[in-house]
XYZ file of C-alpha atoms in Angstrom:
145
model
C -0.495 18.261 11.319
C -3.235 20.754 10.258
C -6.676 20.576 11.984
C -7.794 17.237 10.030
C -7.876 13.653 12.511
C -6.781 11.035 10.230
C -7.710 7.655 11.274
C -4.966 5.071 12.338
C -3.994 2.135 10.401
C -3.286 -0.660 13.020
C -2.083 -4.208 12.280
C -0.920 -5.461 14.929
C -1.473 -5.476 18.891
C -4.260 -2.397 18.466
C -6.338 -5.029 15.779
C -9.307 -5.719 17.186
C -8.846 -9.399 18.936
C -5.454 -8.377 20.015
C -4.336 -7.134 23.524
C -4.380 -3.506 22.680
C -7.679 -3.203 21.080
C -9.722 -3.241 24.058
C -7.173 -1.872 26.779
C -6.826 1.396 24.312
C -9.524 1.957 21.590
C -12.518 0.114 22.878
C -15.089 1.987 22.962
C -13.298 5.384 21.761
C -13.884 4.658 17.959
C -16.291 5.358 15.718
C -15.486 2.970 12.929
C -13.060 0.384 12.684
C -12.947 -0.963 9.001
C -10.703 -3.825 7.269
C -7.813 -2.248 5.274
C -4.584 -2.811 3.574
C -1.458 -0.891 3.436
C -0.146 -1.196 -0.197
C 3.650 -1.268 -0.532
C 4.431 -2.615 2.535
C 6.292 -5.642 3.930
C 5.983 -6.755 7.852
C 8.489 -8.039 10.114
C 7.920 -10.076 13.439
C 9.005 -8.136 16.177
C 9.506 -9.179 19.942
C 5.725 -9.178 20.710
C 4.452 -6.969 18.141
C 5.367 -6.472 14.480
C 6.973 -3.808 12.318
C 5.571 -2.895 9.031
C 8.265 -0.931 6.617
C 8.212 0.285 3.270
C 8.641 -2.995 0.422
C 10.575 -2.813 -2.242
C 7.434 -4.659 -3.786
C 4.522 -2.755 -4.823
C 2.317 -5.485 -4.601
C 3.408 -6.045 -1.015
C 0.798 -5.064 1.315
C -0.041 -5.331 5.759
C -3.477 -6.360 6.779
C -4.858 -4.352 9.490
C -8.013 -1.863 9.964
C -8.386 1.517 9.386
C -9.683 2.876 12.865
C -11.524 6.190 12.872
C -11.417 8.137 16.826
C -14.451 9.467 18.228
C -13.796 13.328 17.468
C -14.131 13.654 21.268
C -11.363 10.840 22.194
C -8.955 12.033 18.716
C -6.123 14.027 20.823
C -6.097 11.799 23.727
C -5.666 8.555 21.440
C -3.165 10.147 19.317
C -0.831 11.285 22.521
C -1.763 7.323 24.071
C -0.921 5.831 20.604
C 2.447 7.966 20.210
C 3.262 6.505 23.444
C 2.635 3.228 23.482
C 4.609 2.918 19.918
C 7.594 5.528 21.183
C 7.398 7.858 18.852
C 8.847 10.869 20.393
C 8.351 13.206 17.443
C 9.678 13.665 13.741
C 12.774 11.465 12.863
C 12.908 11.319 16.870
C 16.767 9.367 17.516
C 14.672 6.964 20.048
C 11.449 6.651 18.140
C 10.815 2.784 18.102
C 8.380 3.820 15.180
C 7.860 6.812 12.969
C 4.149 8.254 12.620
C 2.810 8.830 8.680
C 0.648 9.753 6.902
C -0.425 7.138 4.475
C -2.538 6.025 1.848
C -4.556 3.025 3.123
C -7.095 0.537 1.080
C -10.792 -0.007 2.705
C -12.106 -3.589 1.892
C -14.083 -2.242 -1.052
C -10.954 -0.332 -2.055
C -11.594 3.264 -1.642
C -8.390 4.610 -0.890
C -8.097 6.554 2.669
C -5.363 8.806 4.112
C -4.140 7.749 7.587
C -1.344 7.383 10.334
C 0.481 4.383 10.316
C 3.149 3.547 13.173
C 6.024 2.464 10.753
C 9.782 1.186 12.053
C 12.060 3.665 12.608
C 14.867 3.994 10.794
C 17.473 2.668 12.990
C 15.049 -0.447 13.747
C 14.253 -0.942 9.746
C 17.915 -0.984 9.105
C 18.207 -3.573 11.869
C 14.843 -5.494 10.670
C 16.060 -5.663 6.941
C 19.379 -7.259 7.682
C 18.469 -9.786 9.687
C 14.425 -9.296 10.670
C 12.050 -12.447 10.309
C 9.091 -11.131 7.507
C 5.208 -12.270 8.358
C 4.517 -14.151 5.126
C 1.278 -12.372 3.407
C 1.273 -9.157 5.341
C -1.221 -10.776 8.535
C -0.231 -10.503 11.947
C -3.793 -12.633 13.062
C -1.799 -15.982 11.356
C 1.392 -15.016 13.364
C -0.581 -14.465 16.789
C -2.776 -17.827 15.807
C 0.012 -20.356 15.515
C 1.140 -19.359 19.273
């Protein structure tokens, strides 16, 4: 990674509402802004979700595109690596892989960020059998519980 903090795309437990949100980020963000991750599909996971690359472009995850407070950026990015095991590059136990992607704001300026994506091995696993969240939202999964 060069010098440049991206901000994090998070749809899932780290949304604002969810469990994450204010055990991790609260208060260590600067902006946290409704986005969508174009070409991409997500999958229910056992708690938490999964979002993978779609074989549908129009596919997209809901989540928010969360900017760090410059002053919290290295500590959230070692937290965040943790709590979504990612050890590192194509990692054999990463539970997720961290990339850099192009994210959507609400008024559709495009944004570069990290987004937590399954792993390989877990994808493979996901797309053979995995459950998919209908319409990208992992709010409607967590509100019919």
């Amino acid at each position: 990674m060069t010098g440049r903090q991206l901000p994090f795309f998070v749809y899932g437990t780290l949304r604002p509402g969810e469990r994450n949100h204010d055990l991790l980020l609260r208060g260590r963000t600067t902006a946290e802004r409704p986005a969508l991750l174009p070409g991409a599909v997500l999958y229910e996971g056992p708690g938490y979700p999964y979002a993978l690359d779609a074989d549908d472009p129009a596919a997209t995850v809901t989540g928010e595109a969360v900017t760090a407070a410059p002053e919290e950026y290295g500590r959230l990015l070692a937290v965040l690596d943790r709590l979504e095991e990612y050890g590192g590059p194509g990692h054999p136990a990463n539970l997720y892989e961290r990339v850099s992607r192009e994210v959507l704001l609400e008024d559709g300026t495009p944004v570069r960020a990290w987004v937590y994506v399954a792993a390989e091995r877990v994808a493979r696993r996901l797309r053979a059998g995995g459950r998919t969240v209908d319409g990208g939202d992992w709010h409607e999964v967590v509100s019919r519980r």
